[in-house]
Coordinates of C-alpha atoms in Angstrom, one line a residue:
X239 CA 52.5 20.6 17.4
X240 CA 52.7 23.2 20.1
X241 CA 52.7 26.7 18.5
X242 CA 52.3 29.1 21.4
X243 CA 52.9 32.6 20.2
X244 CA 54.5 34.7 17.6
X245 CA 58.3 34.6 17.5
X246 CA 58.9 38.3 17.7
X247 CA 60.5 39.2 21.0
X248 CA 62.4 42.3 20.1
X249 CA 59.8 44.9 20.9
X250 CA 59.1 46.5 24.2
X251 CA 56.4 43.9 25.0
X252 CA 57.7 40.3 24.7
X253 CA 55.5 38.2 22.5
X254 CA 57.6 35.1 22.4
X255 CA 56.1 32.1 24.2
X256 CA 57.9 28.9 25.1
X257 CA 59.3 28.1 21.7
X258 CA 63.1 28.1 21.5
X259 CA 64.9 31.4 20.8
X260 CA 66.7 31.2 17.4
X261 CA 70.5 31.7 17.7
X262 CA 70.2 34.9 15.6
X263 CA 68.0 36.5 18.2
X264 CA 70.2 35.6 21.2
X265 CA 71.6 39.0 22.1
X266 CA 71.6 38.6 25.9
X267 CA 74.6 39.1 28.1
X268 CA 75.7 37.1 31.1
X269 CA 76.1 40.3 33.1
X270 CA 72.3 40.9 32.8
X271 CA 71.8 38.0 35.2
X272 CA 73.4 39.9 38.1
X273 CA 70.7 42.5 38.6
X274 CA 68.1 39.9 37.8
X275 CA 69.1 37.9 40.9
X276 CA 69.6 41.0 42.9
X277 CA 66.0 42.0 42.2
X278 CA 64.8 38.4 42.9
X279 CA 66.0 38.8 46.5
X280 CA 64.9 42.3 47.4
X281 CA 62.5 41.3 50.1
X282 CA 62.0 42.4 53.7
X283 CA 61.2 38.8 54.5
X284 CA 65.0 38.3 54.7
X285 CA 65.1 40.6 57.7
X286 CA 62.4 38.5 59.4
X287 CA 64.3 35.3 58.5
X288 CA 67.5 36.7 59.9
X289 CA 65.8 37.6 63.1
X290 CA 64.5 34.0 63.3
X291 CA 68.0 32.7 63.2
X292 CA 68.7 34.6 66.5
X293 CA 65.4 34.1 68.3
X294 CA 64.3 30.7 67.1
X295 CA 67.6 29.0 66.3
X296 CA 69.6 30.7 69.1
X297 CA 72.5 31.5 66.8
X298 CA 75.0 34.3 67.5
X299 CA 76.2 36.9 65.1
X300 CA 79.1 34.9 63.6
X301 CA 76.9 31.8 63.2
X302 CA 74.3 34.0 61.4
X303 CA 77.1 35.3 59.1
X304 CA 78.1 31.8 58.2
X305 CA 74.4 30.8 57.5
X306 CA 73.9 34.0 55.5
X307 CA 76.9 33.1 53.3
X308 CA 76.3 29.3 52.9
X309 CA 72.5 29.6 52.2
X310 CA 72.8 31.6 48.9
X311 CA 76.0 29.8 47.9
X312 CA 74.3 26.4 48.1
X313 CA 70.9 27.3 46.7
X314 CA 71.9 29.8 44.0
X315 CA 74.8 27.6 43.1
X316 CA 72.2 25.0 42.2
X317 CA 70.1 27.6 40.4
X318 CA 73.1 28.9 38.5
X319 CA 74.1 25.4 37.3
X320 CA 70.5 24.6 36.1
X321 CA 70.4 28.1 34.4
X322 CA 73.0 26.9 31.9
X323 CA 70.3 24.7 30.4
X324 CA 68.6 27.9 29.1
X325 CA 71.5 28.8 26.8
X326 CA 71.7 25.3 25.5
X327 CA 68.0 24.9 24.7
X328 CA 66.7 28.5 24.3
X329 CA 63.4 27.6 26.1
X330 CA 62.0 28.1 29.6
X331 CA 63.1 25.6 32.2
X332 CA 59.8 23.7 32.4
X333 CA 59.7 23.4 28.6
X334 CA 63.2 21.9 28.5
X335 CA 61.9 19.5 31.2
X336 CA 59.8 17.9 28.4
X337 CA 63.1 16.3 27.2
X338 CA 63.6 14.7 30.6
X339 CA 60.2 13.5 31.6
X340 CA 58.4 13.1 28.3
X341 CA 55.7 15.2 26.8
X342 CA 53.0 13.8 29.1
X343 CA 55.2 12.9 32.0
X344 CA 56.4 16.6 32.3
X345 CA 52.8 17.6 33.1
X346 CA 53.2 16.2 36.6
X347 CA 56.3 18.2 37.8
X348 CA 55.0 21.1 35.7
X349 CA 51.7 21.1 37.6
X350 CA 53.5 21.0 40.9
X351 CA 55.7 23.9 39.9
X352 CA 52.8 26.0 38.7
X353 CA 50.7 25.4 41.9
X354 CA 53.8 26.2 44.0
X355 CA 54.1 29.5 42.2
X356 CA 50.6 30.4 43.4
X357 CA 51.8 30.2 46.9
X358 CA 55.0 32.2 46.3
X359 CA 53.1 34.9 44.5
X360 CA 50.6 35.1 47.2
X361 CA 53.3 35.5 49.9
X362 CA 54.9 38.3 47.8
X363 CA 51.6 40.0 47.2
X364 CA 50.8 40.0 50.9
X365 CA 54.2 41.3 51.8
X366 CA 53.9 44.1 49.2
X367 CA 50.4 45.0 50.5
X368 CA 51.7 45.1 54.1
X369 CA 54.4 47.5 52.9
X370 CA 51.8 49.8 51.3
X371 CA 49.8 49.7 54.5
X372 CA 52.8 50.5 56.7
X373 CA 53.7 53.5 54.5
X374 CA 50.2 54.8 54.7
X375 CA 50.3 54.5 58.5
X376 CA 53.7 56.2 58.8
X377 CA 52.9 59.1 56.5
X378 CA 49.2 59.7 57.0
X379 CA 48.2 57.8 60.1
X380 CA 45.8 55.6 58.0
X381 CA 45.1 52.3 59.8
X382 CA 44.5 49.0 58.2
X383 CA 41.0 47.8 57.5
X384 CA 39.5 45.0 55.4
X385 CA 38.6 47.3 52.5
X386 CA 42.0 48.9 52.6
X387 CA 43.7 45.5 52.5
X388 CA 41.7 44.6 49.3
X389 CA 42.6 47.9 47.7
X390 CA 46.3 47.6 48.5
X391 CA 46.3 44.0 47.2
X392 CA 44.6 45.1 44.0
X393 CA 47.2 47.8 43.6
X394 CA 50.2 45.5 44.1
X395 CA 48.9 42.6 42.0
X396 CA 47.9 45.1 39.2
X397 CA 51.4 46.6 39.1
X398 CA 52.9 43.1 39.1
X399 CA 50.7 41.9 36.2
X400 CA 51.7 45.0 34.2
X401 CA 55.4 44.5 34.6
X402 CA 55.4 40.7 34.1
X403 CA 53.1 40.9 31.2
X404 CA 55.4 43.2 29.3
X405 CA 58.2 40.6 29.4
X406 CA 62.0 40.3 29.5
X407 CA 63.2 43.7 28.4
X408 CA 61.0 45.6 30.9
X409 CA 62.0 43.2 33.7
X410 CA 65.7 43.7 32.9
X411 CA 65.3 47.5 33.0
X412 CA 63.4 47.5 36.3
X413 CA 65.7 45.0 37.8
X414 CA 68.8 47.1 37.0
X415 CA 67.4 50.3 38.6
X416 CA 65.9 48.6 41.6
X417 CA 69.2 47.0 42.3
X418 CA 70.9 50.4 42.3
X419 CA 68.3 52.1 44.5
X420 CA 67.9 49.3 46.9
X421 CA 71.6 48.9 47.3
X422 CA 72.0 52.6 48.1
X423 CA 69.2 52.6 50.7
X424 CA 70.4 49.4 52.3
X425 CA 73.8 51.0 52.8
X426 CA 72.0 53.9 54.5
X427 CA 70.1 51.5 56.8
X428 CA 73.3 49.6 57.5
X429 CA 75.1 52.8 58.5
X430 CA 72.2 53.8 60.8
X431 CA 72.3 50.4 62.5
X432 CA 76.0 50.5 62.9
X433 CA 75.7 53.9 64.6
X434 CA 72.7 53.1 66.9
X435 CA 73.1 49.4 67.8
X436 CA 74.5 48.3 71.1
X437 CA 77.1 46.0 69.7
X438 CA 78.1 44.6 73.1
X439 CA 74.7 43.0 73.3
X440 CA 75.1 41.6 69.7
X441 CA 78.5 40.0 70.3
X442 CA 77.9 38.8 73.8
X443 CA 75.2 36.3 72.8
X444 CA 76.2 32.7 73.2
X445 CA 76.4 30.4 70.2
X446 CA 73.8 27.9 69.2
X447 CA 74.2 24.2 68.4
X448 CA 75.6 22.9 65.1
X449 CA 72.2 21.3 64.4
X450 CA 70.5 24.7 64.6
X451 CA 73.1 26.2 62.4
X452 CA 72.5 23.5 59.8
X453 CA 68.8 24.0 60.1
X454 CA 69.3 27.8 59.5
X455 CA 71.2 27.1 56.3
X456 CA 68.3 24.9 55.1
X457 CA 65.8 27.7 55.9
X458 CA 67.7 30.4 54.0
X459 CA 68.5 28.0 51.1
X460 CA 64.9 27.0 50.7
X461 CA 64.0 30.4 49.2
X462 CA 66.7 30.2 46.6
X463 CA 65.8 26.6 45.7
X464 CA 62.4 27.8 44.6
X465 CA 63.9 29.6 41.7
X466 CA 65.7 26.5 40.3
X467 CA 63.0 25.6 37.6
X468 CA 62.9 29.3 36.5
X469 CA 66.7 29.9 36.0
X470 CA 66.6 29.0 32.3
X471 CA 63.7 31.4 31.7
X472 CA 66.2 34.3 32.2
X473 CA 69.1 32.8 30.3
X474 CA 67.3 31.6 27.1
X475 CA 68.4 34.7 25.2
X476 CA 72.1 34.1 26.0
X477 CA 74.2 32.9 23.0
X478 CA 75.3 29.2 23.2
X479 CA 78.9 30.2 23.8
X480 CA 78.1 32.2 26.9
X481 CA 80.3 31.3 29.8
X482 CA 78.8 28.6 32.2
X483 CA 81.1 29.8 35.0
X484 CA 80.0 33.3 34.3
X485 CA 76.3 32.3 34.6
X486 CA 76.8 30.6 37.9
X487 CA 79.0 33.4 39.2
X488 CA 76.4 36.1 38.3
X489 CA 73.6 34.1 39.8
X490 CA 75.4 33.4 43.2
X491 CA 76.9 36.9 43.5
X492 CA 73.6 38.7 42.6
X493 CA 71.7 36.8 45.2
X494 CA 74.4 36.8 47.8
X495 CA 75.0 40.6 47.7
X496 CA 71.5 41.0 48.9
X497 CA 70.9 38.0 51.1
X498 CA 74.0 38.3 53.3
X499 CA 73.5 41.9 54.5
X500 CA 69.7 41.6 54.8
X501 CA 69.9 38.4 57.0
X502 CA 72.6 40.0 59.1
X503 CA 70.6 43.2 59.5
X504 CA 67.6 41.2 60.6
X505 CA 69.8 39.4 63.2
X506 CA 71.1 42.7 64.6
X507 CA 67.6 44.1 64.8
X508 CA 66.4 41.1 66.6
X509 CA 68.9 41.6 69.5
X510 CA 67.1 44.7 70.5
X511 CA 63.6 43.7 69.3
X512 CA 63.2 39.9 69.9
X513 CA 59.6 39.8 68.8
X514 CA 60.7 40.8 65.3
X515 CA 60.9 37.1 64.5
X516 CA 57.2 36.6 65.4
X517 CA 55.8 39.8 64.1
X518 CA 52.1 39.7 63.1
X519 CA 53.2 41.0 59.7
X520 CA 56.6 41.0 58.1
X521 CA 56.9 44.8 57.4
X522 CA 55.4 47.1 60.1
X523 CA 58.4 46.6 62.5
X524 CA 60.6 48.6 60.1
X525 CA 58.6 51.7 61.0
X526 CA 59.3 51.1 64.6
X527 CA 63.0 50.4 64.3
X528 CA 64.0 53.1 61.8
X529 CA 63.2 56.8 61.7
X530 CA 60.5 57.9 59.3
X531 CA 62.9 59.7 57.0
X532 CA 64.7 56.4 56.4
X533 CA 61.9 53.8 56.9
X534 CA 59.6 55.3 54.3
X535 CA 62.0 55.5 51.3
X536 CA 63.4 52.1 52.3
X537 CA 60.0 50.6 52.3
X538 CA 59.2 52.2 49.0
X539 CA 62.3 50.7 47.4
X540 CA 61.6 47.4 49.1
X541 CA 58.0 47.5 47.7
X542 CA 59.5 47.9 44.2
X543 CA 61.7 45.0 44.9
X544 CA 58.9 42.7 46.0
X545 CA 56.9 43.8 43.0
X546 CA 59.7 42.7 40.8
X547 CA 60.1 39.4 42.6
X548 CA 56.5 38.7 42.0
X549 CA 56.8 39.9 38.4
X550 CA 59.6 37.5 37.8
X551 CA 57.6 34.7 39.4
X552 CA 54.5 35.4 37.3
X553 CA 56.7 35.7 34.2
X554 CA 57.9 32.2 34.7
X555 CA 54.5 31.0 35.8
X556 CA 53.1 32.1 32.4
X557 CA 55.6 29.9 30.6
X558 CA 54.8 27.0 32.9
X559 CA 51.1 27.4 32.1
X560 CA 51.8 27.3 28.4
X561 CA 54.0 24.3 28.9
X562 CA 51.1 22.5 30.6
X563 CA 49.1 23.0 27.4
X564 CA 47.1 26.2 28.0
X565 CA 46.6 27.6 24.5
X566 CA 46.9 31.3 25.5
X567 CA 49.5 34.0 25.1
X568 CA 52.0 34.4 27.9
X569 CA 50.6 37.7 29.1
X570 CA 47.1 36.1 29.4
X571 CA 48.6 33.1 31.2
X572 CA 50.1 35.6 33.7
X573 CA 46.7 37.0 34.4
X574 CA 45.6 33.6 35.8
X575 CA 48.3 33.7 38.5
X576 CA 47.5 37.4 39.2
X577 CA 43.9 36.5 40.0
X578 CA 44.9 33.5 42.1
X579 CA 47.4 35.5 44.2
X580 CA 44.7 38.2 44.7
X581 CA 42.2 35.7 46.1
X582 CA 44.7 33.7 48.2
X583 CA 46.4 36.9 49.4
X584 CA 43.0 38.3 50.7
X585 CA 42.4 35.1 52.6
X586 CA 45.9 35.2 54.2
X587 CA 45.7 38.8 55.3
X588 CA 42.1 38.7 56.5
X589 CA 41.6 35.2 57.8
X590 CA 45.1 33.7 58.7
X591 CA 46.3 34.2 62.3
X592 CA 50.1 34.1 61.7
X593 CA 51.7 35.2 58.5
X594 CA 55.2 34.2 59.6
X595 CA 54.1 30.6 60.4
X596 CA 52.3 30.3 57.1
X597 CA 55.4 31.6 55.3
X598 CA 57.9 29.2 56.9
X599 CA 55.5 26.3 56.3
X600 CA 55.1 27.2 52.7
X601 CA 58.8 27.8 52.1
X602 CA 59.6 24.3 53.6
X603 CA 57.1 22.5 51.3
X604 CA 58.1 24.6 48.3
X605 CA 61.8 23.5 48.7
X606 CA 60.9 19.8 48.9
X607 CA 58.5 20.0 45.9
X608 CA 61.1 21.6 43.7
X609 CA 64.1 19.5 44.9
X610 CA 62.7 16.3 43.4
X611 CA 62.7 18.0 40.0
X612 CA 66.2 19.5 40.6
X613 CA 67.8 16.1 41.2
X614 CA 66.4 14.5 38.0
X615 CA 66.9 17.5 35.7
X616 CA 70.4 18.1 37.1
X617 CA 71.6 14.6 36.3
X618 CA 70.0 14.9 32.8
X619 CA 71.9 18.1 32.2
X620 CA 75.2 16.4 33.0
X621 CA 74.4 13.9 30.2
X622 CA 72.9 16.2 27.7
X623 CA 74.6 18.9 25.7
X624 CA 71.7 20.1 23.6
X625 CA 68.0 19.9 23.1
X626 CA 66.0 19.2 20.0
X627 CA 63.9 22.3 19.3
X628 CA 61.4 20.5 17.1
X629 CA 60.9 17.7 19.6
X630 CA 60.4 20.2 22.5
X631 CA 57.5 21.8 20.7
X632 CA 56.0 18.7 19.2
X633 CA 53.5 17.3 21.8
X634 CA 52.3 14.5 19.6
X635 CA 53.4 10.9 19.3
X636 CA 55.9 12.0 16.6
X637 CA 58.0 13.9 19.1
X638 CA 61.5 12.4 19.9
X639 CA 60.6 13.2 23.5
X640 CA 57.5 11.1 23.5
X641 CA 59.4 8.1 24.9
X642 CA 56.9 5.4 26.0
X643 CA 53.3 6.6 25.9
X644 CA 54.5 10.2 26.4
X645 CA 56.4 9.3 29.7
X646 CA 60.1 8.8 30.5
X647 CA 59.4 6.2 33.2
X648 CA 62.9 6.5 34.6
X649 CA 62.6 10.2 35.3
X650 CA 59.0 9.8 36.6
X651 CA 60.0 7.0 39.0
X652 CA 63.0 9.0 40.4
X653 CA 60.9 12.2 40.8
X654 CA 58.0 10.5 42.5
X655 CA 60.1 8.4 44.9
X656 CA 62.2 11.4 45.9
X657 CA 59.1 13.5 46.4
X658 CA 57.6 10.9 48.8
X659 CA 60.9 10.6 50.7
X660 CA 61.1 14.4 51.1
X661 CA 57.6 14.7 52.4
X662 CA 58.2 11.9 54.9
X663 CA 61.1 14.0 56.3
X664 CA 59.1 17.3 56.4
X665 CA 57.3 18.9 59.3
X666 CA 55.3 22.2 59.1
X667 CA 52.6 23.8 61.2
X668 CA 49.8 21.7 59.7
X669 CA 51.6 18.6 58.4
X670 CA 54.2 16.2 59.7
X671 CA 55.8 13.3 57.8
X672 CA 56.5 9.9 59.5
X673 CA 60.2 10.6 59.5
X674 CA 60.1 14.3 60.4
X675 CA 61.5 13.6 63.9
X676 CA 64.7 12.1 62.6
X677 CA 67.9 14.1 62.7
X678 CA 67.5 15.1 59.0
X679 CA 63.9 16.0 59.5
X680 CA 64.4 18.1 62.6
X681 CA 67.2 20.1 61.0
X682 CA 65.1 21.0 57.9
X683 CA 67.2 19.0 55.4
X684 CA 64.4 17.1 53.8
X685 CA 64.9 19.1 50.6
X686 CA 68.6 18.2 50.4
X687 CA 67.8 14.5 50.8
X688 CA 65.2 14.8 48.2
X689 CA 67.7 16.2 45.7
X690 CA 70.2 13.4 46.5
X691 CA 67.5 10.6 46.2
X692 CA 66.2 11.9 42.9
X693 CA 69.6 12.3 41.4
X694 CA 71.0 9.0 42.6
X695 CA 67.9 7.0 41.5
X696 CA 67.7 8.6 38.1
X697 CA 71.5 8.1 37.6
X698 CA 71.3 4.3 38.2
X699 CA 68.2 3.7 36.2
X700 CA 68.5 2.8 32.5
X701 CA 68.8 6.0 30.4
X702 CA 65.7 7.2 28.5
X703 CA 66.2 6.9 24.8
X704 CA 64.7 9.6 22.5
X705 CA 62.5 8.1 19.8
X706 CA 63.1 9.6 16.4
X707 CA 60.0 10.6 14.5
X708 CA 58.8 8.0 12.1
X709 CA 59.8 8.5 8.5
X710 CA 57.2 9.6 6.1
X711 CA 55.8 6.8 3.9
X712 CA 57.4 6.7 0.5
X713 CA 55.2 8.2 -2.3
X714 CA 54.6 5.7 -5.2
X715 CA 56.4 6.8 -8.3
X716 CA 54.3 8.1 -11.2
X717 CA 54.5 6.4 -14.6
X718 CA 56.7 9.1 -15.9
X719 CA 59.2 8.6 -13.0
X720 CA 59.3 4.7 -13.2
X721 CA 62.6 3.5 -14.7
X722 CA 62.3 1.7 -18.0
X723 CA 64.3 -1.2 -19.3
X724 CA 66.5 1.2 -21.3
X725 CA 67.2 3.7 -18.5
X726 CA 70.7 4.0 -17.0

């Protein structure tokens, strides 16, 4: 059996691991998901991505607006739908995935998800460190150096580890206040841009091709797709009767209220500063485009947001590590990812030549790797109304989710086949699949095809049948219990 941690989750520091939350302890509210997904998107990287839609994709303002709306609606619509599994099963997403892939089979998508989290946390840590370096430069004239890069990374990762290690309640509190503060300062930046932008230049740009618009939607959606396996992590404390529509609505609106204006702001900034889309780092340009009185507080709030994004990612990564079989408390599991992001972040900041190129390449591969799981898990959700809490935690042959040798071969086949197809359609700076130059590949839709292939294949394959635990052998009756010839 898989006993991961104590069940008490009501204190300031969450001690519950991956075990299902009992109904009596499900005091969460659907409205808590709104600030959660607001905080999950507070990143200046969205400004850079918005600039890329103008500079690289050649889109005009209205096309960027359409991309900025469709991107989060598509991606966080998927995230919201899969988040419903959390209220049904009360466990993190990758733990619920045991019911789909089998106790052993789930180790494969689980390992891919965990490794992908390393990259996401590294990107966030680097962005946060760049924000600190930019603030130091703006306020004190302190220029970046190798030792300062290491110090800022240590600071950022240390803060991330502290917040994520404390768990759900602290994350909810931080998410709520960061949403308020970031919203207020974003409005201030928006007002400044409205007052200082040459709007004739913005609206006079010609439109780009439909293909580039579709590719832009794929790029923006890729970031949201990466949260799909984690949605249930933040809904497991919701009561079973929580509104599914409410969950989807809070997820999409929380993300969209940040993504849409941030992408548009990046697009507007890029008209006057085209090199924004190819900046050497994703943060320093803010100090050049905005006055110090506005750029410094905005960067400080954005820094808090990026810290929370990383905290949420590490929070989920801790659950994934436990699901993979690491017999350590969740907070200790988080420390593994903190150390990895520190090492990889140092390499990216000191050695890598282009942060933006590395980020886009990673985002593309991330979307494909998660999409195969999304297709299979999504179809299973349509078929399944509940999860067996005992079978989820029983990793032995007695588990109802053991299937055949610990594997649900139908789910594994669909997942692996879709993953191969998706990679064949993918092209990044250092890798190009054999089908990457097809229309689908060129337009960055490999992740979408991956979802469809995984879902379709899993839907047509024979359904996996849960195997009930074998009955305990009957205990021989004692002489006193044996019936006699005169008993009735």
